[in-house]
Amino acid sequence: MRRGALMFGAWGLWVGAWATTLAIWGEALVPLLAFGGAAALAALSAGLLVVTSPSSDPPRTLAESSAAPPVIAAGVVLAANGAAFGLWLVLIGAELIAFGAGLAISERRRARSR
């Protein structure tokens, strides 16, 4: 399985969770259709990438991945959504941003010591 398909499928699950949240508490139909359609399209695309992928990924010389950028991005999204949902969500987003920055600093220090 290709890593790109895995990440794209995970993104589709994330958007699907937002679509489910909108279906439960939202009243507008257009955002629900947009999020639901994006989640379904991402799931179909990830499945297509898995089915048509080559047997293995080529070897890489760089690090496989870093957890810091997605954590920081999730914190920014939560902090931005806090404008609509309240201060508690802004604070959770700020905590995620700080945690992601700490991860980035520790990964950089660990890479320098090698």
CSV table of C-alpha atoms in Angstrom, one decimal:
chain,number,residue,atom,x,y,z
A,1,MET,CA,0.0,0.0,0.0
A,2,ARG,CA,1.3,3.4,-0.9
A,3,ARG,CA,1.7,6.0,1.9
A,4,GLY,CA,0.0,8.6,-0.2
A,5,ALA,CA,-3.1,6.5,-0.3
A,6,LEU,CA,-3.0,6.0,3.4
A,7,MET,CA,-2.7,9.7,4.2
A,8,PHE,CA,-5.4,10.6,1.6
A,9,GLY,CA,-7.7,8.0,3.2
A,10,ALA,CA,-7.0,9.5,6.7
A,11,TRP,CA,-7.8,12.9,5.4
A,12,GLY,CA,-11.1,11.5,4.0
A,13,LEU,CA,-11.9,10.1,7.4
A,14,TRP,CA,-11.2,13.5,9.0
A,15,VAL,CA,-13.6,15.2,6.6
A,16,GLY,CA,-16.1,12.5,7.1
A,17,ALA,CA,-16.0,13.1,10.8
A,18,TRP,CA,-16.8,16.8,10.2
A,19,ALA,CA,-19.6,15.8,7.8
A,20,THR,CA,-21.0,13.6,10.5
A,21,THR,CA,-20.8,16.5,13.0
A,22,LEU,CA,-22.6,18.7,10.6
A,23,ALA,CA,-25.3,16.0,10.0
A,24,ILE,CA,-25.9,15.8,13.8
A,25,TRP,CA,-25.9,19.5,14.7
A,26,GLY,CA,-26.0,21.5,11.5
A,27,GLU,CA,-29.1,22.8,9.8
A,28,ALA,CA,-27.6,23.9,6.5
A,29,LEU,CA,-27.7,21.4,3.6
A,30,VAL,CA,-24.9,22.8,1.3
A,31,PRO,CA,-22.0,22.4,3.8
A,32,LEU,CA,-23.2,18.9,4.6
A,33,LEU,CA,-23.2,18.0,1.0
A,34,ALA,CA,-19.8,19.6,0.4
A,35,PHE,CA,-18.1,17.8,3.3
A,36,GLY,CA,-19.9,14.5,2.6
A,37,GLY,CA,-19.0,14.6,-1.1
A,38,ALA,CA,-15.4,15.5,-0.3
A,39,ALA,CA,-15.1,12.6,2.2
A,40,ALA,CA,-16.7,10.1,-0.3
A,41,LEU,CA,-14.4,11.3,-3.1
A,42,ALA,CA,-11.3,11.0,-0.9
A,43,ALA,CA,-12.3,7.5,0.1
A,44,LEU,CA,-12.9,6.4,-3.5
A,45,SER,CA,-9.6,8.0,-4.6
A,46,ALA,CA,-7.6,6.4,-1.8
A,47,GLY,CA,-9.2,3.0,-2.7
A,48,LEU,CA,-8.2,3.6,-6.3
A,49,LEU,CA,-4.6,4.4,-5.3
A,50,VAL,CA,-4.4,1.2,-3.2
A,51,VAL,CA,-5.8,-1.0,-6.0
A,52,THR,CA,-3.6,0.5,-8.8
A,53,SER,CA,-0.4,1.0,-6.7
A,54,PRO,CA,2.8,-0.7,-7.5
A,55,SER,CA,4.0,-3.5,-5.2
A,56,SER,CA,6.3,-1.4,-3.1
A,57,ASP,CA,7.5,2.2,-2.6
A,58,PRO,CA,11.0,3.0,-3.8
A,59,PRO,CA,13.6,3.4,-1.0
A,60,ARG,CA,13.9,6.9,0.4
A,61,THR,CA,17.0,8.8,1.7
A,62,LEU,CA,15.0,11.3,3.7
A,63,ALA,CA,13.1,10.7,6.9
A,64,GLU,CA,9.8,8.9,6.4
A,65,SER,CA,7.6,11.5,8.1
A,66,SER,CA,7.3,14.0,10.8
A,67,ALA,CA,4.4,14.4,13.2
A,68,ALA,CA,4.9,18.1,13.9
A,69,PRO,CA,3.4,19.7,10.8
A,70,PRO,CA,0.0,17.8,11.0
A,71,VAL,CA,-0.2,18.5,14.7
A,72,ILE,CA,0.4,22.2,14.2
A,73,ALA,CA,-2.1,22.3,11.3
A,74,ALA,CA,-4.7,20.6,13.4
A,75,GLY,CA,-4.1,23.2,16.2
A,76,VAL,CA,-4.4,26.1,13.7
A,77,VAL,CA,-7.7,24.6,12.4
A,78,LEU,CA,-9.1,24.1,16.0
A,79,ALA,CA,-8.0,27.6,17.0
A,80,ALA,CA,-9.7,29.1,13.9
A,81,ASN,CA,-12.9,27.2,14.6
A,82,GLY,CA,-12.8,28.6,18.1
A,83,ALA,CA,-14.0,31.9,16.7
A,84,ALA,CA,-17.4,30.2,16.2
A,85,PHE,CA,-17.4,27.7,19.1
A,86,GLY,CA,-15.8,29.6,21.9
A,87,LEU,CA,-12.6,30.2,23.9
A,88,TRP,CA,-12.3,26.6,25.0
A,89,LEU,CA,-11.6,25.5,21.4
A,90,VAL,CA,-9.1,28.3,20.9
A,91,LEU,CA,-7.2,27.1,23.9
A,92,ILE,CA,-7.2,23.5,22.8
A,93,GLY,CA,-5.9,24.7,19.4
A,94,ALA,CA,-3.2,26.7,21.1
A,95,GLU,CA,-2.2,23.7,23.1
A,96,LEU,CA,-1.9,21.6,20.0
A,97,ILE,CA,0.2,24.3,18.3
A,98,ALA,CA,2.6,24.4,21.3
A,99,PHE,CA,2.8,20.6,21.3
A,100,GLY,CA,3.6,20.5,17.6
A,101,ALA,CA,6.2,23.2,18.0
A,102,GLY,CA,7.8,21.1,20.8
A,103,LEU,CA,7.8,18.0,18.6
A,104,ALA,CA,9.5,20.0,15.8
A,105,ILE,CA,12.2,21.3,18.1
A,106,SER,CA,12.9,17.8,19.5
A,107,GLU,CA,13.0,16.2,16.1
A,108,ARG,CA,15.4,18.9,14.9
A,109,ARG,CA,17.7,18.4,17.9
A,110,ARG,CA,17.6,14.6,17.5
A,111,ALA,CA,18.5,15.0,13.8
A,112,ARG,CA,21.4,17.3,14.7
A,113,SER,CA,22.8,14.8,17.2
A,114,ARG,CA,23.1,12.1,14.6
